[in-house]
Short mmCIF file of C-alpha atoms and ligand atoms in Angstrom, two decimals:
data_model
loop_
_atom_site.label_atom_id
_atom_site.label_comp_id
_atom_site.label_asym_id
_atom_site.label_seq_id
_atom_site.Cartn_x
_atom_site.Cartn_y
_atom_site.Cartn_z
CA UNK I 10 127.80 106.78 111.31
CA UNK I 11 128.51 103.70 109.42
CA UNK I 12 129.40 102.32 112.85
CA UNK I 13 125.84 103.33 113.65
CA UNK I 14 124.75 101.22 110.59
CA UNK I 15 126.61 98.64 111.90
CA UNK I 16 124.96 98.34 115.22
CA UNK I 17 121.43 98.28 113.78
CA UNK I 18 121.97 95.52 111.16
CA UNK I 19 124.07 93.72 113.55
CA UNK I 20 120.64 93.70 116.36
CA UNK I 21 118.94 92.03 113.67
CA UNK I 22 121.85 89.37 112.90
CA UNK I 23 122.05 88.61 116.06
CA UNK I 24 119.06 85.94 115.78
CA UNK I 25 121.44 83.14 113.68
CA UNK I 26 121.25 80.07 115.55
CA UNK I 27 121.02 77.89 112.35
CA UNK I 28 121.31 74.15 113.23
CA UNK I 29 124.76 73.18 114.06
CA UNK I 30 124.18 69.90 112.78
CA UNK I 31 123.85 71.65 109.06
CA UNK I 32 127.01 72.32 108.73
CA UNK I 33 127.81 75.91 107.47
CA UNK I 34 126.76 78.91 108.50
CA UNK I 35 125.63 81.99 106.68
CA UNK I 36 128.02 84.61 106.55
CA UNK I 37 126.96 87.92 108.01
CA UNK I 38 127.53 89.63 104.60
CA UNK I 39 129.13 93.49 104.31
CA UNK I 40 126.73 96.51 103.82
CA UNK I 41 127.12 97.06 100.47
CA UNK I 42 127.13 100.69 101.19
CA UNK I 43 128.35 101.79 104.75
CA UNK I 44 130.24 104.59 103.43
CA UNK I 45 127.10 106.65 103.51
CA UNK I 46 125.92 108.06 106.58
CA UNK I 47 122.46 106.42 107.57
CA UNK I 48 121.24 109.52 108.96
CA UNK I 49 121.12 113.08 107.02
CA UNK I 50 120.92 111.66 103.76
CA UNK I 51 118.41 109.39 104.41
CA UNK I 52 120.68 107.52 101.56
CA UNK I 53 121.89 104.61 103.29
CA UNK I 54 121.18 100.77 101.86
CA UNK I 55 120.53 98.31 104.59
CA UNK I 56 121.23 94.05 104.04
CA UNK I 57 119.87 92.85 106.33
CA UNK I 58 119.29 88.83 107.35
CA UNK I 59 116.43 87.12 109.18
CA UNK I 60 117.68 83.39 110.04
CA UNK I 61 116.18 82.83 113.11
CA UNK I 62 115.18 79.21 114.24
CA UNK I 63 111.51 79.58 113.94
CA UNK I 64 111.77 80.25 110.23
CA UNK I 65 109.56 83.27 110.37
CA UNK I 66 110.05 86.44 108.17
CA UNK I 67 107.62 89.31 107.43
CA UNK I 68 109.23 91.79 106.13
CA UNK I 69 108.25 95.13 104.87
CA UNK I 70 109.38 97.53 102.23
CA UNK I 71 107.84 100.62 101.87
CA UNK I 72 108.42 101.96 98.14
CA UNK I 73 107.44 105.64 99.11
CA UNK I 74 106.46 106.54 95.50
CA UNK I 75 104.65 103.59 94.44
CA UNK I 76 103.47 100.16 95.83
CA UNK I 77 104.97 98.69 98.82
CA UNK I 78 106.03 94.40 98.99
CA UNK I 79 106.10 92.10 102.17
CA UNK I 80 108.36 89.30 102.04
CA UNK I 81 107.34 86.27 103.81
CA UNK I 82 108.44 83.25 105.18
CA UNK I 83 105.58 81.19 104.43
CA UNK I 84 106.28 77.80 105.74
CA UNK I 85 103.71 75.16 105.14
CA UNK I 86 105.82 72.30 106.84
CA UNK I 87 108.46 72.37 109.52
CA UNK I 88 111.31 70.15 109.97
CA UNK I 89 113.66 70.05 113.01
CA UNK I 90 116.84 69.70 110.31
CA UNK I 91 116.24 72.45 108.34
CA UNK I 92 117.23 76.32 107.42
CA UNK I 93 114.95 79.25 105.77
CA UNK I 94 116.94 82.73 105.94
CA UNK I 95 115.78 86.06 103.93
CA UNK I 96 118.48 88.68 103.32
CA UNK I 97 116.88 92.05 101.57
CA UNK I 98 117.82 94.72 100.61
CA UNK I 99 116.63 98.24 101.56
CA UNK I 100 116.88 101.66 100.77
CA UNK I 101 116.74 104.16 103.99
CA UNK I 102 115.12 106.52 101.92
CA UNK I 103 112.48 104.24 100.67
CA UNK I 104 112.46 104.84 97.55
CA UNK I 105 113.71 102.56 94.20
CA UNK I 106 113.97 103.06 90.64
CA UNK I 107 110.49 102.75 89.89
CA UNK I 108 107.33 102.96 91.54
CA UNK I 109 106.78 99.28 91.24
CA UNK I 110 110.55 97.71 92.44
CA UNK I 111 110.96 95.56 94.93
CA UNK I 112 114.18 95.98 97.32
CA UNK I 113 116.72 93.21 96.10
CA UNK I 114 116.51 89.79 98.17
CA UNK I 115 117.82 86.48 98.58
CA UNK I 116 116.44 83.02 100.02
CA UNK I 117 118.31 80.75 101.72
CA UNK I 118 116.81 77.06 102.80
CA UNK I 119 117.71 73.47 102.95
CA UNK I 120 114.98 71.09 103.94
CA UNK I 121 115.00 66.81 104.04
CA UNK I 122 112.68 65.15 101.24
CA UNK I 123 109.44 64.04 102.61
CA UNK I 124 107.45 61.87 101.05
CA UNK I 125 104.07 62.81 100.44
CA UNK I 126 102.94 58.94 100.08
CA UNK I 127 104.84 56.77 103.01
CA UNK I 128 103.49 53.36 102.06
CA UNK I 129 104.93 54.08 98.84
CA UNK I 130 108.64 53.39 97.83
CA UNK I 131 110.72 56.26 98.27
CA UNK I 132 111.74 56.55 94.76
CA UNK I 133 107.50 56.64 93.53
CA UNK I 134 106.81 59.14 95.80
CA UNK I 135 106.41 62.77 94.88
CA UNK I 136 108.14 65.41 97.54
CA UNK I 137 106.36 67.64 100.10
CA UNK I 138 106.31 70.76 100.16
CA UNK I 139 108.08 72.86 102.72
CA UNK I 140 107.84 76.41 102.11
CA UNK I 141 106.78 78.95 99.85
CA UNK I 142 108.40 82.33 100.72
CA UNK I 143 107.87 85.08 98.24
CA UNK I 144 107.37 88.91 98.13
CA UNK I 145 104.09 89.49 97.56
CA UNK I 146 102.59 92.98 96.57
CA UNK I 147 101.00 95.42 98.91
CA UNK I 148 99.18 97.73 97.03
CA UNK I 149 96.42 99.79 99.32
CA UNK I 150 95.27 101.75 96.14
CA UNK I 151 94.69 98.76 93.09
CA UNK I 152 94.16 95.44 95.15
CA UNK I 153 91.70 93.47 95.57
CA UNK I 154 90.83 94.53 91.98
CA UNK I 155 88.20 92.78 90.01
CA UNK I 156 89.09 90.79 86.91
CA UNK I 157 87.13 93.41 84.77
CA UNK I 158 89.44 96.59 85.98
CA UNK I 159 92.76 94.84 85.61
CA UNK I 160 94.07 96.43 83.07
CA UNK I 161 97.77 95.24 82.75
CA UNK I 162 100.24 92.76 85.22
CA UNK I 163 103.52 93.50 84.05
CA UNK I 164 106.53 91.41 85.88
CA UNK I 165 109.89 92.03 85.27
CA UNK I 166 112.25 90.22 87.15
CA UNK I 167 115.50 88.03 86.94
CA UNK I 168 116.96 85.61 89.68
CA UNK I 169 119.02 82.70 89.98
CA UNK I 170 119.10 79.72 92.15
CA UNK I 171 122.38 78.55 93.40
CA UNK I 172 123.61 76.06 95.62
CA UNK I 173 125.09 77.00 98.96
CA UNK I 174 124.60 80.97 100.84
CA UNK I 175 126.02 83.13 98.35
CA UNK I 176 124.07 84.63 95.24
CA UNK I 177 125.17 82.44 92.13
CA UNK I 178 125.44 84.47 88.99
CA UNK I 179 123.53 81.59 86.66
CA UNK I 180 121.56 79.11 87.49
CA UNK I 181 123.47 75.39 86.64
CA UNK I 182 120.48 73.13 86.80
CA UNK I 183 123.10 70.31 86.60
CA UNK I 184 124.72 71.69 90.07
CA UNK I 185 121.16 71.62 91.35
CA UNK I 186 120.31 68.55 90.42
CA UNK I 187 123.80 67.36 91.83
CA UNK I 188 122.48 68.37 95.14
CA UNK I 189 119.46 66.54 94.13
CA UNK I 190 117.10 70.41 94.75
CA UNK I 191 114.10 69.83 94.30
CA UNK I 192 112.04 73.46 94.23
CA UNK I 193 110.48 75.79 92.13
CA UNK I 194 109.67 79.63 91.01
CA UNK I 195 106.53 80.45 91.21
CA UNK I 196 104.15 83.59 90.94
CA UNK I 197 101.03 82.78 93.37
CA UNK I 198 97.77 84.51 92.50
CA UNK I 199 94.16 84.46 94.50
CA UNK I 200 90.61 84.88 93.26
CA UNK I 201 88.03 85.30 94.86
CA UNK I 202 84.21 86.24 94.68
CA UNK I 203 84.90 88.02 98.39
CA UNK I 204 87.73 91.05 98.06
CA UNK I 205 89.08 89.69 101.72
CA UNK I 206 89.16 85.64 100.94
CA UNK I 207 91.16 87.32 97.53
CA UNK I 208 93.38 89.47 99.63
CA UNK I 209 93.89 86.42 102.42
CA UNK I 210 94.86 83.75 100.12
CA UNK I 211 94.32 80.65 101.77
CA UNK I 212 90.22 80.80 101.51
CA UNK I 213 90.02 82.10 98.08
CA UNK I 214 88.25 80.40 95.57
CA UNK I 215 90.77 80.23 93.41
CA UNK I 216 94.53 80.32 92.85
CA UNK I 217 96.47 80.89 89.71
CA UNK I 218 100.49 79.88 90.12
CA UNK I 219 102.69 80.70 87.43
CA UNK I 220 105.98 78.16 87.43
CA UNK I 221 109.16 79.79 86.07
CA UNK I 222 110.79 77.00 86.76
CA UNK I 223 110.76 73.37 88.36
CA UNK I 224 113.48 71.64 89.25
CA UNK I 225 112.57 68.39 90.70
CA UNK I 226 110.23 65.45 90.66
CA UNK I 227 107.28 67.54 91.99
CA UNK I 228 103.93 68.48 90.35
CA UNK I 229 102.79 71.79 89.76
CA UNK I 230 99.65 72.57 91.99
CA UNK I 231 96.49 71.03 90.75
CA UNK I 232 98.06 68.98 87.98
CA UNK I 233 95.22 67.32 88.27
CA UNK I 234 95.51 64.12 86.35
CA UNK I 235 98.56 65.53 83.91
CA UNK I 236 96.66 66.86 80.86
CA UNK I 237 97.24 70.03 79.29
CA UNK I 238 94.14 71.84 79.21
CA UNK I 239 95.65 74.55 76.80
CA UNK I 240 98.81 76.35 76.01
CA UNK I 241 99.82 79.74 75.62
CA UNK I 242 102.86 82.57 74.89
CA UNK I 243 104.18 85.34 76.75
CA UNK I 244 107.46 86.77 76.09
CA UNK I 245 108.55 84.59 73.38
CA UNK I 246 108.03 81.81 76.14
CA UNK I 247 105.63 79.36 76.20
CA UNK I 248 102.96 77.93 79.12
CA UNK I 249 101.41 75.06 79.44
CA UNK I 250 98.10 74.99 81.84
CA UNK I 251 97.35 72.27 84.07
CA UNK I 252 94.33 72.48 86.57
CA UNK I 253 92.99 70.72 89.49
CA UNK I 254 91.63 71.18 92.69
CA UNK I 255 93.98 71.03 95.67
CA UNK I 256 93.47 69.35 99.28
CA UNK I 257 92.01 72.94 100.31
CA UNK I 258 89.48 72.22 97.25
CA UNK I 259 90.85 75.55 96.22
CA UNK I 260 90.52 75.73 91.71
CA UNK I 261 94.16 75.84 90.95
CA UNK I 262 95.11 77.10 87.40
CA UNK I 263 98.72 76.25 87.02
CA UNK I 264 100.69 77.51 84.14
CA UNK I 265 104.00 75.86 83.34
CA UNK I 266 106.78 77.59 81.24
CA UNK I 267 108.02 74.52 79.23
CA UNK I 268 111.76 75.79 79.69
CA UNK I 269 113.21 77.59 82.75
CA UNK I 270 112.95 81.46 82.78
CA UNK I 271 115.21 83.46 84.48
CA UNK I 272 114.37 86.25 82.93
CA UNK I 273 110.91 87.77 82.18
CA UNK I 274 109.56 91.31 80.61
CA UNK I 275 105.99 91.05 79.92
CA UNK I 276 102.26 91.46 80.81
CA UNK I 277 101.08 88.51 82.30
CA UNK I 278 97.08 89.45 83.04
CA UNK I 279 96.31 88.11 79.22
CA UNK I 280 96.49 84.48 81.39
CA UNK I 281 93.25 85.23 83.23
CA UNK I 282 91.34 85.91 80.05
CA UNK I 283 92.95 82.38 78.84
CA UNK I 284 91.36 81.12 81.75
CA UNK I 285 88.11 82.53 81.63
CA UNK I 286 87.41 81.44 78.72
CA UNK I 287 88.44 78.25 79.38
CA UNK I 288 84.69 76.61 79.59
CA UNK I 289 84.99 76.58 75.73
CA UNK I 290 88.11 74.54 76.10
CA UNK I 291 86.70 70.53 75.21
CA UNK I 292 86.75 68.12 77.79
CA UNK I 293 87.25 71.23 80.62
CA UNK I 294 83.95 70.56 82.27
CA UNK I 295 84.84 66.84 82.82
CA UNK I 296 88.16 68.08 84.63
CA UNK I 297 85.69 69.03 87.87
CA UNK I 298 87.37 72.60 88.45
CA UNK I 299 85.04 75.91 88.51
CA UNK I 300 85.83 79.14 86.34
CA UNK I 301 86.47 82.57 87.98
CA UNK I 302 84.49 85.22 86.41
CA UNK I 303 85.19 89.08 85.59
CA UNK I 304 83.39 90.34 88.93
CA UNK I 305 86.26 87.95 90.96
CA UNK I 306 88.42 90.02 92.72
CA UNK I 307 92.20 89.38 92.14
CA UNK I 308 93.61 89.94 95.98
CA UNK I 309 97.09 88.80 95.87
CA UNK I 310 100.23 88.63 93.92
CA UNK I 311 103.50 86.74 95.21
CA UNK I 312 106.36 86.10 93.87
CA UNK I 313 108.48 83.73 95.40
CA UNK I 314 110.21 80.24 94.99
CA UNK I 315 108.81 77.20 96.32
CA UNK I 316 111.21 75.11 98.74
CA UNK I 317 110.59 71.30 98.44
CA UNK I 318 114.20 69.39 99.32
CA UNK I 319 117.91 69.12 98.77
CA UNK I 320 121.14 67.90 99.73
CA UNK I 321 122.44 71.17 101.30
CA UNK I 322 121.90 74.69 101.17
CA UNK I 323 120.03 76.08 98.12
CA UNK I 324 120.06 80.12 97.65
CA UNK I 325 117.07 81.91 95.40
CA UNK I 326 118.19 85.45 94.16
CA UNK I 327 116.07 88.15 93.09
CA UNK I 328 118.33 91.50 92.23
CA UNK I 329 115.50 92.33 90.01
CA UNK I 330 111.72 92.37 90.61
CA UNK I 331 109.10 95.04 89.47
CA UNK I 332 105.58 94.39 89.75
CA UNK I 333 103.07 96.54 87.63
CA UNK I 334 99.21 96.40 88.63
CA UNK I 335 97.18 98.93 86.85
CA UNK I 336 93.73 99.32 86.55
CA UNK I 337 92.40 100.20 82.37
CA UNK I 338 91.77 103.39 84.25
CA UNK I 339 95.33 103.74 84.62
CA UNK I 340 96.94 102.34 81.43
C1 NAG R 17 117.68 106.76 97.77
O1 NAG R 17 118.78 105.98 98.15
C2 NAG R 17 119.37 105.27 97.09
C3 NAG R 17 120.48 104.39 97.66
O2 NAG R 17 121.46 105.15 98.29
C4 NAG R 17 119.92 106.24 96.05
O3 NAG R 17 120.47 105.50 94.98
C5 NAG R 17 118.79 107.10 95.55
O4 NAG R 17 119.30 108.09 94.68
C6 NAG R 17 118.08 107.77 96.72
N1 NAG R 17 116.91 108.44 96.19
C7 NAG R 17 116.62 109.66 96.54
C8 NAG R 17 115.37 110.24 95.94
O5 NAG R 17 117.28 110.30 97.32
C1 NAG R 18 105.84 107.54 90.93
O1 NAG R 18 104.77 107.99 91.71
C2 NAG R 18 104.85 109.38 92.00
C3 NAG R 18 103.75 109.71 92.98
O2 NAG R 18 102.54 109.14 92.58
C4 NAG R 18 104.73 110.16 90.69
O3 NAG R 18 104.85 111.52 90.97
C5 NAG R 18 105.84 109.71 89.79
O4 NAG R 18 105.68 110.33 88.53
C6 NAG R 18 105.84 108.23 89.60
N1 NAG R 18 107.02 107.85 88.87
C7 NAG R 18 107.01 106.99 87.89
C8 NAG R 18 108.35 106.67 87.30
O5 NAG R 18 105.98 106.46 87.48
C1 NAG R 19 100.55 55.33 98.16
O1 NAG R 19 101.39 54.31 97.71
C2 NAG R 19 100.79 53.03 97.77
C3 NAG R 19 101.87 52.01 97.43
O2 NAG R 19 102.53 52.33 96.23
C4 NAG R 19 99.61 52.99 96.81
O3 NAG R 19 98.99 51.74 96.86
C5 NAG R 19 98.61 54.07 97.20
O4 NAG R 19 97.58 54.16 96.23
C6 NAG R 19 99.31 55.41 97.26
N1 NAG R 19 98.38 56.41 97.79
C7 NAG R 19 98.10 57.55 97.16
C8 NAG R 19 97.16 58.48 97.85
O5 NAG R 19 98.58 57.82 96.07
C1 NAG R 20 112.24 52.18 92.44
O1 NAG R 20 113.19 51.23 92.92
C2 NAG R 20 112.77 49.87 92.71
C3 NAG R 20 113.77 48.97 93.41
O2 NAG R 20 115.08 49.39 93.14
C4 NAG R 20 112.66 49.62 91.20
O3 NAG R 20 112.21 48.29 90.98
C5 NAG R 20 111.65 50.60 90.61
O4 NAG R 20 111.62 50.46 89.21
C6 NAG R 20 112.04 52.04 90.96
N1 NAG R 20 110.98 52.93 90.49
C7 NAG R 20 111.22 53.98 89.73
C8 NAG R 20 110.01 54.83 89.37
O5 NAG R 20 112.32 54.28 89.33
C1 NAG R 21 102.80 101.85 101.39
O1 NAG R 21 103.01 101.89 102.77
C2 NAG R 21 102.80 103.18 103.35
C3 NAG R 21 103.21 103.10 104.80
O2 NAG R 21 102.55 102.06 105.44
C4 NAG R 21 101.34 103.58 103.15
O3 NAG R 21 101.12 104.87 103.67
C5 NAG R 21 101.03 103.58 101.65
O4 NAG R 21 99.67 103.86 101.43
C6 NAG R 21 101.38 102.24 101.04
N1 NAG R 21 101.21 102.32 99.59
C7 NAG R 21 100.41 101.51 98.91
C8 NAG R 21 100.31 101.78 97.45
O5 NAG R 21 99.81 100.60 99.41
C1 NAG R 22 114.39 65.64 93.78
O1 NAG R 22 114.39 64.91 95.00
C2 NAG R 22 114.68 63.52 94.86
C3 NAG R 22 114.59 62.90 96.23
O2 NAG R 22 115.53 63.48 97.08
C4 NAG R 22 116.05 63.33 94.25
O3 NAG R 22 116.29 61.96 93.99
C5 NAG R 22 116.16 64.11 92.95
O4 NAG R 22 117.47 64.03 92.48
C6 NAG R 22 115.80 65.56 93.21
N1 NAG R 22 116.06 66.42 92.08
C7 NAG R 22 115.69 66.23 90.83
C8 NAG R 22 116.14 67.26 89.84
O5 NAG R 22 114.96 65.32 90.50
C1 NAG R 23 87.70 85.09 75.41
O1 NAG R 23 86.39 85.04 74.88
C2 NAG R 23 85.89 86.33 74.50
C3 NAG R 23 84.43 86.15 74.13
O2 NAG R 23 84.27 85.04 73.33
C4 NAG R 23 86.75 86.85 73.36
O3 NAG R 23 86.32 88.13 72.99
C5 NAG R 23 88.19 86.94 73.84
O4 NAG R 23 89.03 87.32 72.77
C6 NAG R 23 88.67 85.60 74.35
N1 NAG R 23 89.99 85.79 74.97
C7 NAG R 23 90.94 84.89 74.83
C8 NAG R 23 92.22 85.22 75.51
O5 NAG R 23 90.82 83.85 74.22
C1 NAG R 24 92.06 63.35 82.36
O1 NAG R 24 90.71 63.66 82.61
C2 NAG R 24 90.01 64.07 81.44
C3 NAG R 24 88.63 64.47 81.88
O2 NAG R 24 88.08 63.47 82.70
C4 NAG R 24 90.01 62.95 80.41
O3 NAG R 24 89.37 63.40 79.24
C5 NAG R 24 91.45 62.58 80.09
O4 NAG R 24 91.47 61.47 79.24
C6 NAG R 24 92.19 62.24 81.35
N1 NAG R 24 93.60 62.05 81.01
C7 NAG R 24 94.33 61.08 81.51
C8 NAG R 24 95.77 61.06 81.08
O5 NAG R 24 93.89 60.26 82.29
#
């Protein structure tokens, strides 16, 4: 049976044709578990890696008991030089220690820095994005929800980002920096008026990221002209909030933790009240951004890290992610 195992995780490795000209290849990692029989116990844990050349991942996780999470590759700008590999996770059985976990996963990626101004010297210019792969939720029953139901967002999650394929136990921003990263972790949240433009992202009205972390010379999204609109706590940690509109004229609400945080307990939905509220804030209505209100619908939650450049291989590891929606209905 394990050799059984081994067959199906092995159809899906099969896809690896990572540039040569990067250097090192992934490892096909070990099941972590292929002493249990993938059949009859339904009990079996599956790794499984997506590296193929196109860069595209979508995969799902069904959480039988609770909410389910797609992981996506969600590249924004390809480069012939470059790697973006998912390994996750799974349980055969489907089901996790809570209702609202999220199978274990890992990023891989290396991408060249490209300069978002080219007349500009390479050393003034801020970094392009490349990709933004994250989990995000899929939750038939609470989302789109409007701003008024939301009754609690409660993340908990740690990860680390290494250098190289494996999974780094801590995060050495000096080893990063080294390797001269230059990437982020993010959570990416849409508003919208319209439960689908919510739910599809990319139309909404709004977005609300949440950085983590930032390692790099990159701005947060909608930095607008670099002035902190207002600050806030969660968790003992503290946010700043930037805002702008982006190229999409999408209102971005950024919040930025002022130190990195790889680990996080907490409710985060106080930071929509923060922000609709924020017309009282002075000097807001000369920043040129428009306010959600309660009736927006809140259509999708991702949580992800956002792949800019570096020097070689950079891996993002999430053993721990729960994500708890709940309407007041339900608290
Ligand atoms: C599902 O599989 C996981 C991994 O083997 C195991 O830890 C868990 O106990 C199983 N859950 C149920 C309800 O069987
Ligand atoms: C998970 O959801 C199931 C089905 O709705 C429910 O029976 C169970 O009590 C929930 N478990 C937890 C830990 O909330
Ligand atoms: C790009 O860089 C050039 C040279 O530094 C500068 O004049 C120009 O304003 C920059 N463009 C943008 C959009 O920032
Ligand atoms: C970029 O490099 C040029 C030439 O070496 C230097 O004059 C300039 O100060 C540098 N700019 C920054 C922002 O470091
Ligand atoms: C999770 O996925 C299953 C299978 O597609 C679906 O039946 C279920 O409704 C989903 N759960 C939620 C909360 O969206
Ligand atoms: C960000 O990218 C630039 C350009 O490659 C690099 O010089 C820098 O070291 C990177 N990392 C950091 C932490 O600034
Ligand atoms: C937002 O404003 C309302 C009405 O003035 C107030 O009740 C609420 O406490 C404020 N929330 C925050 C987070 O400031
Ligand atoms: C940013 O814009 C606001 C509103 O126009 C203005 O009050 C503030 O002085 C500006 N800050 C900087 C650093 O330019």
């Amino acid at each position: 049976m394990a050799f059984l195992i081994g067959l199906l995780v092995n159809a899906i490795l099969l896809s690896i044709p990572i540039g040569a000209s990067l250097g090192t290849m992934i490892a096909i990692r070990p099941f972590r578990n292929d002493r249990v029989p993938l059949t009859e116990s339904q009990n079996a844990i599956l790794e499984m890696t997506f590296c193929d050349a196109s860069h595209t991942f979508h995969q799902f996780s069904q959480n039988k008991n609770g909410v389910n999470f797609t992981i996506n590759s969600n590249e924004i700008l390809t480069e012939l030089e470059s790697i973006l590999c998912l390994t996750v996770i799974q349980n055969q059985n489907n089901t996790y220690v809570s209702n609202s976990t999220a199978p274990e996963f890992s990023i891989t990626w290396e991408y060249p820095f490209t300069p978002a101004n080219t007349s500009s010297p390479l050393n003034e210019t801020k970094p392009l994005i490349h990709a933004f792969p994250q989990a995000t939720l899929q939750d038939a029953k609470n989302l789109p929800i409007t701003l008024e139901n939301l009754g609690k967002l409660g993340l908990d999650f740690s990860w680390t980002m290494g250098i190289g394929d494996e999974n780094a136990p801590l995060t050495s921003p000096r080893r990063l920096g080294a390797q001269e990263t230059n990437a982020t972790v993010a959570l990416d949240l849409y508003l919208d008026a319209d439960p689908t433009k919510a739910a599809e992202g990319g139309k909404a009205a709004f977005e609300m990221i949440i950085f983590f972390a930032m390692y790099g010379l990159e701005d947060p999204v909608g930095f607008g002209n670099g002035t902190i609109v207002t600050t806030t706590t969660l968790d003992g940690n503290t946010f700043n909030l930037f805002v702008g509109q982006n190229d999409a004229l999408q209102n971005v609400f950024s919040w930025v933790a002022t130190e990195p945080i790889t680990d996080f307990t907490g409710d985060i939905s106080p930071l929509f009240n923060n922000i609709l509220n924020l017309s009282t804030v002075k000097g807001f209505a000369d920043l040129g951004v428009s306010l959600p209100t309660v009736k927006d619908y809140l259509g999708y939650v991702g949580f992800g890290t956002q792949a800019y450049n570096s020097l070689g291989h950079v891996t993002f590891w999430v053993p721990k992610l729960h994500v708890d929606l709940r309407s007041f209905a339900e608290l």
